[in-house]
Every structure is written in C-alpha cells, then in structure tokens.
Short mmCIF file of C-alpha atoms and ligand atoms in Angstrom, two decimals:
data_model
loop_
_atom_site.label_atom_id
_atom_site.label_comp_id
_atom_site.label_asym_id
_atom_site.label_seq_id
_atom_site.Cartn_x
_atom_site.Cartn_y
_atom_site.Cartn_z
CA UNK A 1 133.99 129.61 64.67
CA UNK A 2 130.34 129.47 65.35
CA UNK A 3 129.89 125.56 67.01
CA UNK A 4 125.95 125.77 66.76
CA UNK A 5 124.55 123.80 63.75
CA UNK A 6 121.20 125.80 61.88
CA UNK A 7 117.78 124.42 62.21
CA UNK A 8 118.29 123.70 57.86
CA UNK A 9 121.45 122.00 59.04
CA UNK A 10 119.81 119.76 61.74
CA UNK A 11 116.84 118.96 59.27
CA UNK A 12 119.19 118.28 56.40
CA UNK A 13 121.41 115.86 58.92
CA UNK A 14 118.28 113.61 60.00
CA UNK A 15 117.17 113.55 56.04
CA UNK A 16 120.34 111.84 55.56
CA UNK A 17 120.47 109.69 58.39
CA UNK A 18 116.92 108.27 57.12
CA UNK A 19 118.60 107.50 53.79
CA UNK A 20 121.48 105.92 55.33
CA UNK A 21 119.92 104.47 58.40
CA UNK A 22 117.59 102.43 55.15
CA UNK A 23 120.52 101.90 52.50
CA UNK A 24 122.92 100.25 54.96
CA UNK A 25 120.51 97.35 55.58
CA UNK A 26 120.72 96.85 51.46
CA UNK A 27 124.67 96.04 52.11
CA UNK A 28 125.97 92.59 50.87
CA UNK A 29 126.46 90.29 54.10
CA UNK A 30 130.42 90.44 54.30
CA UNK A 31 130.16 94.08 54.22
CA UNK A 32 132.25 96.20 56.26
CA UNK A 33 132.47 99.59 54.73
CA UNK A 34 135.60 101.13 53.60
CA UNK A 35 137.47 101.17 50.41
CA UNK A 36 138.02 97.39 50.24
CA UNK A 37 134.94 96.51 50.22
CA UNK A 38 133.63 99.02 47.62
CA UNK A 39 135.86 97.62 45.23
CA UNK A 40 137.61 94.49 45.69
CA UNK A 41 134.21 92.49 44.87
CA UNK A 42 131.62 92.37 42.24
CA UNK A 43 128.94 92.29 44.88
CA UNK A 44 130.49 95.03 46.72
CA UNK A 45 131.01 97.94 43.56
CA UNK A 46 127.26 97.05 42.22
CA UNK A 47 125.79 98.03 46.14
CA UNK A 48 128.38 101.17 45.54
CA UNK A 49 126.63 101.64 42.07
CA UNK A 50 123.19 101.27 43.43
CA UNK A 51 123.29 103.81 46.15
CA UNK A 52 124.93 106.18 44.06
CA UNK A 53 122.35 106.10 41.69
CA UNK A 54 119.58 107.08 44.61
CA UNK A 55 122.41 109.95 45.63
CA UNK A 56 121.96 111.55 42.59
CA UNK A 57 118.32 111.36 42.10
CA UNK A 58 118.12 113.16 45.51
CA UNK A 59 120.28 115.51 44.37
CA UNK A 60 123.00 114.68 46.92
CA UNK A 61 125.91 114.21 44.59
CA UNK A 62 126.29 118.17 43.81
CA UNK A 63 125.46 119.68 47.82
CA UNK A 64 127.53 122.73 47.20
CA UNK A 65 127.84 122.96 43.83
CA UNK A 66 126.42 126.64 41.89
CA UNK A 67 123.26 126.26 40.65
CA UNK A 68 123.52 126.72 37.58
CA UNK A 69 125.73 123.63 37.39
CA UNK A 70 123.02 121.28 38.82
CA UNK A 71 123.95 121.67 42.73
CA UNK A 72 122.38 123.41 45.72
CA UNK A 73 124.59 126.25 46.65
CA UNK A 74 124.79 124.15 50.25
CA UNK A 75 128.02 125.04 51.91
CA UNK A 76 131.22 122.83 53.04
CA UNK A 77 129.90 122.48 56.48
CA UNK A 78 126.53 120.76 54.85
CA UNK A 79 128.93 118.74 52.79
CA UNK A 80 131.03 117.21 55.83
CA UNK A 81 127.56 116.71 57.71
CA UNK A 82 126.76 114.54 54.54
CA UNK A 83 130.08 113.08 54.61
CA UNK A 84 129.44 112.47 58.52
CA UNK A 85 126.40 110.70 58.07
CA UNK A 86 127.39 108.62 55.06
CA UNK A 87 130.71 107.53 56.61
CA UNK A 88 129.14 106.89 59.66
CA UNK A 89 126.19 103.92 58.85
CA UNK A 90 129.09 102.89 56.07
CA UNK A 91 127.55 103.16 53.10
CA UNK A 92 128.97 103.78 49.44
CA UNK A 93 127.83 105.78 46.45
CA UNK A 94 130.77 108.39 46.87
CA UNK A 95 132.97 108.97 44.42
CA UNK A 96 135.32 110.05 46.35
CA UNK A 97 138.42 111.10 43.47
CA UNK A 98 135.85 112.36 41.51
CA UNK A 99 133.46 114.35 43.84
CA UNK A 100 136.13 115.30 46.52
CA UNK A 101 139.17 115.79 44.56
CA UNK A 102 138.33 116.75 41.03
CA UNK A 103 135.18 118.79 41.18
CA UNK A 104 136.70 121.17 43.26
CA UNK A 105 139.57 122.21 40.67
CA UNK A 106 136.89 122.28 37.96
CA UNK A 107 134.67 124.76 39.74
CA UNK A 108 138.17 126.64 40.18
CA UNK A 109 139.58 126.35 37.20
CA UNK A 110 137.30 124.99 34.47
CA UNK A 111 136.29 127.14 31.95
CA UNK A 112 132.18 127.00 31.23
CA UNK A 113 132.53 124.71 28.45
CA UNK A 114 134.59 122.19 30.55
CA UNK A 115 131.93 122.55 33.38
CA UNK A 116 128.84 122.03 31.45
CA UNK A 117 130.45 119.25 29.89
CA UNK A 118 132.18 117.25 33.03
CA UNK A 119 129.97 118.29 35.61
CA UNK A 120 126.50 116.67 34.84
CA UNK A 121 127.81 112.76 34.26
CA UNK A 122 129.16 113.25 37.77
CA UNK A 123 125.54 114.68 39.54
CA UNK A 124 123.83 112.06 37.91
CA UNK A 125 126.49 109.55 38.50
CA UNK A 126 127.13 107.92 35.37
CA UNK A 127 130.53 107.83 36.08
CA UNK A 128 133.23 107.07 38.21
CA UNK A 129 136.55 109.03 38.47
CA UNK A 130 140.09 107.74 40.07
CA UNK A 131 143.07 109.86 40.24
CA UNK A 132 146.10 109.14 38.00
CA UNK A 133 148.93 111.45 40.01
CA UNK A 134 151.34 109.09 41.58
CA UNK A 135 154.16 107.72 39.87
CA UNK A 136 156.71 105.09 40.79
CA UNK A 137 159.58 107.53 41.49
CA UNK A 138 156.98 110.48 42.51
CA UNK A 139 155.05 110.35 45.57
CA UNK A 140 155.83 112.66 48.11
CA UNK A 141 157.35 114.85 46.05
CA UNK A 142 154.77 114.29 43.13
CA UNK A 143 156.33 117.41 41.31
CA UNK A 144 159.19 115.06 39.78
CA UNK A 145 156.30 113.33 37.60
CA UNK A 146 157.69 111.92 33.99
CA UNK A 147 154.71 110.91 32.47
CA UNK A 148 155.12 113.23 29.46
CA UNK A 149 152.60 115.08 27.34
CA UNK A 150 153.31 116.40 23.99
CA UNK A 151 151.34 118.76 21.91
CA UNK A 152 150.38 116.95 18.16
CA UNK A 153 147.62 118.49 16.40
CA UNK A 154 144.62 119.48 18.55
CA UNK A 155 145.64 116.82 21.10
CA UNK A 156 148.43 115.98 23.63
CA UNK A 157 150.45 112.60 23.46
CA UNK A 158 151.19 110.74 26.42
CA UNK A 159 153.32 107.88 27.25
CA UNK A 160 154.10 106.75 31.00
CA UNK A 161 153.24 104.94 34.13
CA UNK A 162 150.52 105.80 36.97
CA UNK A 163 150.85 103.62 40.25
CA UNK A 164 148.37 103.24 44.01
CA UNK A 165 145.46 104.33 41.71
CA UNK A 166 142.64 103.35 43.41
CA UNK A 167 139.64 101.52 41.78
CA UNK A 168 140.73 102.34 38.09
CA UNK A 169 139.20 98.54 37.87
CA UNK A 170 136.11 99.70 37.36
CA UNK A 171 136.67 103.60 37.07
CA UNK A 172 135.07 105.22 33.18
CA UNK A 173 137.86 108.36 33.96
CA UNK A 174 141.01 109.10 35.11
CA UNK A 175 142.15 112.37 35.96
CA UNK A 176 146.07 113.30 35.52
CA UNK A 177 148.89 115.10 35.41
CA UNK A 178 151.79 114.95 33.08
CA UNK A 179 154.93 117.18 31.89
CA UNK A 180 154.58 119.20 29.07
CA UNK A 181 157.41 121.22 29.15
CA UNK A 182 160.49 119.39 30.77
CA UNK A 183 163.10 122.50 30.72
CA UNK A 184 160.64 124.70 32.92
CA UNK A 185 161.48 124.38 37.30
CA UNK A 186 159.29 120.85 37.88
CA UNK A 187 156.27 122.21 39.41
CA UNK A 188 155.72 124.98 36.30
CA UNK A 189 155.88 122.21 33.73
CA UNK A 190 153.22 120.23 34.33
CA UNK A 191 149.50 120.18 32.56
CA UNK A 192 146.25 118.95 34.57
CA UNK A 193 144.34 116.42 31.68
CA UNK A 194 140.97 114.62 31.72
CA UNK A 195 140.45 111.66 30.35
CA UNK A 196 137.83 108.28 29.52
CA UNK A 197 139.66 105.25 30.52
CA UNK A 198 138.89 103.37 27.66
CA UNK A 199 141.12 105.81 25.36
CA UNK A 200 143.42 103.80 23.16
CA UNK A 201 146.43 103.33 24.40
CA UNK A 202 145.37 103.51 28.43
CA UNK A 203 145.73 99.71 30.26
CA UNK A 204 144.95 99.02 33.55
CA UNK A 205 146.23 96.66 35.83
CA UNK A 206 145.92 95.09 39.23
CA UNK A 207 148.37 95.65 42.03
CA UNK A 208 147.19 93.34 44.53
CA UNK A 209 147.39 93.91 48.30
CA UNK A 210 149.36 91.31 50.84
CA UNK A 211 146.15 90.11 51.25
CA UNK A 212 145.05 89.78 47.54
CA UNK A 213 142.84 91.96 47.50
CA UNK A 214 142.19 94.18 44.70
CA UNK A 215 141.90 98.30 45.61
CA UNK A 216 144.66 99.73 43.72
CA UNK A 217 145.81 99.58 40.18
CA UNK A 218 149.00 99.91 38.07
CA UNK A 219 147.53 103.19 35.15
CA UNK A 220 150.10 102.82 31.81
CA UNK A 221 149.87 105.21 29.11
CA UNK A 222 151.31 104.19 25.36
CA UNK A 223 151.05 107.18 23.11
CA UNK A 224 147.20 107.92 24.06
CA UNK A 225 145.99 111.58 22.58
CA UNK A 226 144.02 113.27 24.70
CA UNK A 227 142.43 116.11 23.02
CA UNK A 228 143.64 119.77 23.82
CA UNK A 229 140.03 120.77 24.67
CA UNK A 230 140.60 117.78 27.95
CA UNK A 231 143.18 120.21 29.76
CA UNK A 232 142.14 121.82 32.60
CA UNK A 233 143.30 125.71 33.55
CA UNK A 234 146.17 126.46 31.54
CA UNK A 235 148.99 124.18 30.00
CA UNK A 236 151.69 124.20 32.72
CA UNK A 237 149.98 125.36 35.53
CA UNK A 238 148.46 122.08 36.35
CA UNK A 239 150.54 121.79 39.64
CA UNK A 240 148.24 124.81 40.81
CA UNK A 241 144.54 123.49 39.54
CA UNK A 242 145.88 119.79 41.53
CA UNK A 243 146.58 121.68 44.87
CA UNK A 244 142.66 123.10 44.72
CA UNK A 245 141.35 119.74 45.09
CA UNK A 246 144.36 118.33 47.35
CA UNK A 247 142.98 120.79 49.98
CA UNK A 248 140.16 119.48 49.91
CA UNK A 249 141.22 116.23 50.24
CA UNK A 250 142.90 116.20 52.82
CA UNK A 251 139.83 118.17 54.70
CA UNK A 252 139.32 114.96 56.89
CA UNK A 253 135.60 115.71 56.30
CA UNK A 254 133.67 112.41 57.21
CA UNK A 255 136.84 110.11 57.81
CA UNK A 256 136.37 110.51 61.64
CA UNK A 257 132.89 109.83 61.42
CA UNK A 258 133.51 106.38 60.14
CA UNK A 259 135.59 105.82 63.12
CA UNK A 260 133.53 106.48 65.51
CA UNK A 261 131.14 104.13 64.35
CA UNK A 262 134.01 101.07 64.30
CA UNK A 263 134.85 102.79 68.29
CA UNK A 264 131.21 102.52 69.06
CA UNK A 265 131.30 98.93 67.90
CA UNK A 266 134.46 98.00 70.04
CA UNK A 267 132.44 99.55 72.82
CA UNK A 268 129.91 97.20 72.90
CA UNK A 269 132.14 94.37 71.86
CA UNK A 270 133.77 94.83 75.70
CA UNK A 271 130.17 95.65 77.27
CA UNK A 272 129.17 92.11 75.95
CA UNK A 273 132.56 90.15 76.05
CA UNK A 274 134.10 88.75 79.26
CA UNK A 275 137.84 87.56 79.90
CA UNK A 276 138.96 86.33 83.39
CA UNK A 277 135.29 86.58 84.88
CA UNK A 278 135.19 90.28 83.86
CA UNK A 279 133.62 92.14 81.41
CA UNK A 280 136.17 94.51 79.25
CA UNK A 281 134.64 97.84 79.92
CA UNK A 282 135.19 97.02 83.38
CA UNK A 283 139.18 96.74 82.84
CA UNK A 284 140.29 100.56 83.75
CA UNK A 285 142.78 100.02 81.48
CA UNK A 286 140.74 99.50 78.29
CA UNK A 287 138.48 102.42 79.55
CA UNK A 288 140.99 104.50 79.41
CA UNK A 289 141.91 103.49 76.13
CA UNK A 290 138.61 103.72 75.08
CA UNK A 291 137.85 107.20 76.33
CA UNK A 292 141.23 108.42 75.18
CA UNK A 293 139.83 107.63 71.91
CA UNK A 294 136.55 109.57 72.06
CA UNK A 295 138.39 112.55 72.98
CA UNK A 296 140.74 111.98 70.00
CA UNK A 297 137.85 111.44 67.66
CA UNK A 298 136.05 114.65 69.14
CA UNK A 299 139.33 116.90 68.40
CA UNK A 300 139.49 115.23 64.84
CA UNK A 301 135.51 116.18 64.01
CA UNK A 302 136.81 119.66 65.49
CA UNK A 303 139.29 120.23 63.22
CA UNK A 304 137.14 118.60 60.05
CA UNK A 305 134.47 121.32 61.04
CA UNK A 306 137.37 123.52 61.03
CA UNK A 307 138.43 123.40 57.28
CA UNK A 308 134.36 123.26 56.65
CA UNK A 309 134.03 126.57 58.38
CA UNK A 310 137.44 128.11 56.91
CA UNK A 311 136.38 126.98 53.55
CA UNK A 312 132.89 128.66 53.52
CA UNK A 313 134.68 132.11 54.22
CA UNK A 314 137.01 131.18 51.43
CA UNK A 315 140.20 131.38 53.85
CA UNK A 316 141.23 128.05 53.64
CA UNK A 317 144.78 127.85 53.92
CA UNK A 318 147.06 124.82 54.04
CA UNK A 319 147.54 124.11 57.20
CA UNK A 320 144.60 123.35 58.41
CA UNK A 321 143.70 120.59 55.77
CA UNK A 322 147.07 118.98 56.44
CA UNK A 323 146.41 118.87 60.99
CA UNK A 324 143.15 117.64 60.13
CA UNK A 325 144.31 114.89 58.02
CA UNK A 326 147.37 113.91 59.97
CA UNK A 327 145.38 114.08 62.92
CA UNK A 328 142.72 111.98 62.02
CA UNK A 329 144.31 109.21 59.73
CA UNK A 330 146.70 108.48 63.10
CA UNK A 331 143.73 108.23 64.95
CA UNK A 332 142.70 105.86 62.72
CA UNK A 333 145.58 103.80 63.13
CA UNK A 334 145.41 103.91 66.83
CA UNK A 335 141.88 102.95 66.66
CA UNK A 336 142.41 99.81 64.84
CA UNK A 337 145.61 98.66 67.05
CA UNK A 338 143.57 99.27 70.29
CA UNK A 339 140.69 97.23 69.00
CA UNK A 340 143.04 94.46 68.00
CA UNK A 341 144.73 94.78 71.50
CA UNK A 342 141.76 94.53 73.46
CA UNK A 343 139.99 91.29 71.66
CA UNK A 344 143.27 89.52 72.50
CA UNK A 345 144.27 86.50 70.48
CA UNK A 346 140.66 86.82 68.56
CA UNK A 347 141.30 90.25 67.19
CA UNK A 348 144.16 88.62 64.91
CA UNK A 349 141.59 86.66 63.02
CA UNK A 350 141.15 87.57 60.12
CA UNK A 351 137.41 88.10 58.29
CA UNK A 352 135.88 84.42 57.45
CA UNK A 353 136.93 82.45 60.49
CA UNK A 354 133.69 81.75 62.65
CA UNK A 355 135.98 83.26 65.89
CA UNK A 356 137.10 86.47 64.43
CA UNK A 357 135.76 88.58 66.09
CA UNK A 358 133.10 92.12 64.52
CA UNK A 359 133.55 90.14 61.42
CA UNK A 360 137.81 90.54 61.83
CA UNK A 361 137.06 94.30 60.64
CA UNK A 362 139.51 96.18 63.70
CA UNK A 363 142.81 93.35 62.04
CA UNK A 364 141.50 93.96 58.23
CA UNK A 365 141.81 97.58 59.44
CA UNK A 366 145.22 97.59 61.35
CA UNK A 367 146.86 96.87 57.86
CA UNK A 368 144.65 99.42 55.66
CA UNK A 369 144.99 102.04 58.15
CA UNK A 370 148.47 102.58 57.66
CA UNK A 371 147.71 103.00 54.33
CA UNK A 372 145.69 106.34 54.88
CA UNK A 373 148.77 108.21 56.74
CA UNK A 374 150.28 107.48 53.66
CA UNK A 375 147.64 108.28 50.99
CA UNK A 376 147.04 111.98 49.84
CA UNK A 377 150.68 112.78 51.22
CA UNK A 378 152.17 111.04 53.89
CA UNK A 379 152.33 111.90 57.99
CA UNK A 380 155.55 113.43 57.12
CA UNK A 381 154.89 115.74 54.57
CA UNK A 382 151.41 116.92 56.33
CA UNK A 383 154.05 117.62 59.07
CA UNK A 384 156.52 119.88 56.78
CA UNK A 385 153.38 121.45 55.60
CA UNK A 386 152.13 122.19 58.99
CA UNK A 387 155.34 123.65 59.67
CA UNK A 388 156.09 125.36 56.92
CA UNK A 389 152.73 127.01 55.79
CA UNK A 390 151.16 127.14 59.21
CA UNK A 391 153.98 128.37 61.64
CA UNK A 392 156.64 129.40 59.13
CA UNK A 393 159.18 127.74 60.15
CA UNK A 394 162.42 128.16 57.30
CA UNK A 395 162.71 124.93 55.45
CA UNK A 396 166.13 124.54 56.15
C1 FAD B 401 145.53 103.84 50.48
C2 FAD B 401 146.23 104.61 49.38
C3 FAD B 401 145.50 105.07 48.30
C4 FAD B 401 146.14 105.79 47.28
N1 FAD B 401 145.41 106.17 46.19
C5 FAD B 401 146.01 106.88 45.20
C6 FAD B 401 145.28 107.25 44.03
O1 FAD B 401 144.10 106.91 43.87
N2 FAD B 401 145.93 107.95 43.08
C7 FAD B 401 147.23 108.35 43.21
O2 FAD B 401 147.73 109.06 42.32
N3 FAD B 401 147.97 107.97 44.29
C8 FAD B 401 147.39 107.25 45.27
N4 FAD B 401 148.13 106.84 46.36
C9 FAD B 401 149.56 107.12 46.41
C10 FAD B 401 149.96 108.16 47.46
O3 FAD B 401 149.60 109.45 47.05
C11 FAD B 401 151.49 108.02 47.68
O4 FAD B 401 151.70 106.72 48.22
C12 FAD B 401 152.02 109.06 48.63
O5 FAD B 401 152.02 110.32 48.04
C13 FAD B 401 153.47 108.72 49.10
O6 FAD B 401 154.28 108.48 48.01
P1 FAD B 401 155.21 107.16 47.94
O7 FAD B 401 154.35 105.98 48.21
O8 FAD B 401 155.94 107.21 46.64
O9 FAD B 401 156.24 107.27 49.15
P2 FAD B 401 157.58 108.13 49.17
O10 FAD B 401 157.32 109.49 48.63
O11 FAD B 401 158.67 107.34 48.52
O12 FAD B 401 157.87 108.24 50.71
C14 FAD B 401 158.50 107.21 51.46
C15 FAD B 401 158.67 107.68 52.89
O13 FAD B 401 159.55 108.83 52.94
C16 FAD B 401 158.92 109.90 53.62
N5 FAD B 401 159.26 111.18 52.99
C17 FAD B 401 159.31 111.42 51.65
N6 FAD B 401 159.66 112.72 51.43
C18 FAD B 401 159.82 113.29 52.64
C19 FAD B 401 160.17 114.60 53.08
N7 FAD B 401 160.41 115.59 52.22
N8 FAD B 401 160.25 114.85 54.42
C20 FAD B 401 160.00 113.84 55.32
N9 FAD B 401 159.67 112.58 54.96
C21 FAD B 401 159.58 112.31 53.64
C22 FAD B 401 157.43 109.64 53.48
O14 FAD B 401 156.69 110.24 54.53
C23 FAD B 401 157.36 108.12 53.55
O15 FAD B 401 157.35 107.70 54.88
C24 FAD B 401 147.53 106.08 47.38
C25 FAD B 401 148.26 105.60 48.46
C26 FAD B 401 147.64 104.85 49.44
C27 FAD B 401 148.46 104.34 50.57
#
C-alpha cells in the first residue's frame, strides 16, 4: 500500500476542508454532529438538507461514480478523504444508506435503465434513502427475513415488518429485501426491491430511544406492489446485490475521523480543566489514556485507508471491511467511556444542564456508541467473518 497522498489528493482534501471549515459554523446551536442530531429535530434534518443541497451542486455527492452517470471517476481513497473531512468538522448532507450502501449495488448490479433512473435524484440530492433490511427475528443472521414478496401482474406484493431503520421519518425511499421464493435454502430466496416511501400500503413509525429521541423507525408493509421494473439484479439473488453495498459499509471510511475530532476536544477539555490543583493532562494516568487513544485512532484510519486502497484495485475482500469496522466502532466506545471517566461526576450530565460538560456530547455518546458495534452486523459477527473469510478458520 502506497501511504503517500497525490498532489490532486492534497488539493482536493483542503477544497473540502474550506467547505466544511464554512458549513459547520451554519450548524443549529445544540449541534453536536452524529446521527441524533441529523434527525431527531426539525432544526437539525433542514441544516442536513441544506448542506446537502451545496454537496451536490459541487458535485460532491457522486466522487467516484462513472461519468457517464453524473460522477467524477474519483477513486475510494478520494471518497474516505471526503468522508474524513466531512466527519471530522461534523457536518451533514450525507446520505449515508443511500450514498454508502445502495449506490454501490446499483453500479454493480443495476441494469442502465435502473441507473439512469435512480442515480441522478441521488447526485442532486432530492432524495433521501434508509435501509429496510432488519427484521424483528432477523438481525445477525438477516438471511431468515419473512417479509414476503409475491409476483402479481407486473409488480411484486409485499406484506411484513422492517425494524432499527434509521431516519425513515423523513426518508422519500426505502431500499429492501424480501422472500420471494420461500422453498429455495434462505439466502437464494430473497429479491433486492426499491421503493418511494409514500407507496400505499408502507407506514412508518417511531421507535423511540431510552432517551426519547427519535433516530430509528418501525417500516410495515400491508400488501404494497412494487413494480417488477423496482428489483434490482435478478429475482432471488438479492442476498448477493445486499453484500456489494454491506462491504462498503462496513469500510469504516470517515467514522474514525469523527472521533478524532470528539478526542481532540477531550484534549483540550483536560488542558483547560483542573481537579485537585492540577490540570488533567498533567495526570499520567489520563495521558496515557489519551495517547492510547491516538494510537488506536491512527490504526483505525490505517485500516479505513486499507479497504480504500483494496477497493481501488478491485480486491476487496471481506475481511478487511469487517477489522476495520470492528476496530473502529470499539474505539468508539472506548472513546466515549474514557471521556466520561475523565470529566468525573460532570461527564454524567447529560446535554442541557449548564454543568455538563462539551455540551454532555462524550455521555450522549457512551449510550449511542454501543449502538454502532451493533449496527451493520454486530462485534460478533465482524469477528466470525474475520475468522472465517480472512484466516479460514472451519466454522465448526
Ligand atoms: C445504530 C443502529 C442503526 C441501525 N440502522 C439500521 C437501518 O437503518 N436499517 C436496518 O435494516 N437495520 C438497522 N440496524 C439494525 C442492525 O443491522 C441489527 O441490530 C444488527 O444486525 C443486529 O441484529 P439484532 O439487533 O437483531 O441482534 P441479534 O442478531 O439478535 O443479536 C443479539 C446478540 O447475539 C449475538 N450473535 C447473534 N448471532 C451470532 C453468531 N452467529 N455468533 C456470535 N454472536 C452472535 C450478536 O452479536 C448480539 O450481541 C441498526 C442498528 C443499530 C444499533
């Protein structure tokens, strides 16, 4: 792997970090980046909305798509450089499902028509994706999905439940998966389908977080048709066209990027905060928590860079997507306990009480960053994966 970035690359990364550096002084004043706070307020999705718009006008939405589907023929690493810089000043306009998980099994496995018609909303961004795979008895092993699909006509018929789907509030699509042929082994049955959110039948509702806040969303289906012309690749091979974009997915590109920011932060806090007559980053103990950290978060932009690189020379294998995002979504949840450790009894307070303390972002985070080792397969399953695909280990 070649570490040096190109001059292009370096020229691209400070045209970003302009953009961002200026867009992240536009954010609402209880702001603190992350997925709660593009979409559990108003205020919140409509800065998300607004910076997405600038993204596409720049272009920036489509980095590495082909040309001739609106993008720039940029390569992954350019993408995770974006992905860097936008995680890292914490500002929205990503469409995350949509750009990250979707696009990548249409470019697959599309055909031209499906392309020309799905890809341009999202470069522009008129509209906003969320991913409708879980199910309430398939998570980890998302292969035993029920939500069924049956051929009628020129459409498919489907009738079930999608759970943990993540700002279908205000998403316009939803992409799925359902079974259309129940007698085949469970990962050859099942069809990959697009869809508009509004479709008859489709209702969405809130499942609130222990905090009430409102990220993910309860997806039910009651006989909505979906026409035939909506399935992407072919009819029972939608486990395959799902994996293309759960690579890159998991690619970690970015996430570590936002963390270094929130370490950067909890630097300063103990440069600037004293207890007992002494300033924090004079406590070797917290130093060494802190630098332990900033090697962590190095090794986690190493293996992000990684995937990037692997991906460009179309190897990308399993593996590697899976280390990089167990690796980094722990870190993540180290990150926010050491934060909460070090600010003491003010680190508990939560966001809204004059003491908390960097807005009560590092306790707001110890609960959500559980969350990610669970999200887009758990610790455990990256683990299997790791040792099944990447050292070969038998299964049994
Ligand atoms: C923040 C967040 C956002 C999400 N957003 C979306 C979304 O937008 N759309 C969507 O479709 N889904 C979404 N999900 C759902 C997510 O994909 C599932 O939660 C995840 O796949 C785990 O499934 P589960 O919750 O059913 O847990 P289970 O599969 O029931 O797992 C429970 C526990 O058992 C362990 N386990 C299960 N099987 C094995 C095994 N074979 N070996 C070892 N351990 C095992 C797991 O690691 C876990 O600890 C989101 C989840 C989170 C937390």
């Amino acid at each position: 792997m070649d570490f040096r970035f190109t001059q292009e690359q370096m020229a691209l990364r400070h045209e970003f970090e302009d953009f961002f550096a200026t867009e992240a002084k536009n954010a609402p004043e209880t702001w603190v980046g992350g997925l709660e706070s593009d979409y559990n307020t108003e205020e919140g999705y409509a800065y998300h909305r607004s910076v997405a718009q600038k993204l596409a006008q720049k272009g920036w939405l489509s980095l590495p798509w082909p040309r001739e589907h609106g993008g720039r023929e940029l390569g992954p690493v350019e993408q995770v450089i974006f992905n860097e810089v936008c995680f890292y000043y914490r500002v929205p306009g990503f469409n995350f499902q949509g750009l990250m998980i979707l696009v990548p099994s249409l470019l697959e496995y599309g055909s031209e028509e499906m392309k020309a018609k799905w890809l341009p909303p999202i470069a522009r961004a008129e509209v906003d994706w969320c991913q409708g795979w879980s199910e309430p008895n398939a998570g980890s092993d998302l292969a035993s999905l029920t939500t069924r699909a049956v051929e009628d006509g020129d459409s498919y018929v489907i009738n079930g439940q999608k759970i943990w789907t993540t700002g279908a509030q205000h998403a316009t699509h939803i992409f799925l998966m359902a079974r259309t042929d129940p007698n085949a082994p469970k990962h050859q049955g099942i069809t990959y389908f697009l869809s508009e959110i509004d479709r008859p039948g489709i209702t969405v509702s809130p499942l609130l977080m222990m905090d009430g806040s409102h990220v993910f969303n309860e997806v039910f289906f009651d006989n909505v048709r979906i026409p035939k012309d909506y399935v992407v690749g072919e009819v029972n091979k939608g486990w395959y066209v799902s994996m293309a974009g759960a690579n890159f997915e998991r690619s970690g590109s970015g996430t570590v990027s936002g963390s270094r920011r929130d370490l950067e932060d909890l630097v300063q806090f103990c440069r600037l905060t004293q207890r007992n007559g002494r300033l924090l980053s004079q406590d070797p103990i917290i130093r060494h928590k802190l630098a332990d950290l900033a090697v962590g978060l190095d090794a986690g932009r190493q293996l992000a860079y990684y995937c990037a690189w692997m991906q460009a020379k179309n190897t990308l294998a399993i593996a590697e997507p899976s280390a990089s995002k167990y690796f980094s979504t722990e870190l993540m949840v180290r990150l926010a306990n050491t934060g909460v450790e070090v600010m003491g009894l003010y680190g508990t307070l939560k966001k809204g009480s004059k003491w908390a303390a960097l807005k009560g972002k590092f306790e707001a985070m110890c609960q959500f960053t559980l969350g990610l080792t669970i999200a887009a397969g758990s610790t455990e399953i990256q683990k299997n994966l790791i040792a099944w695909m990447g050292l070969g280990l038998p299964r049994k």
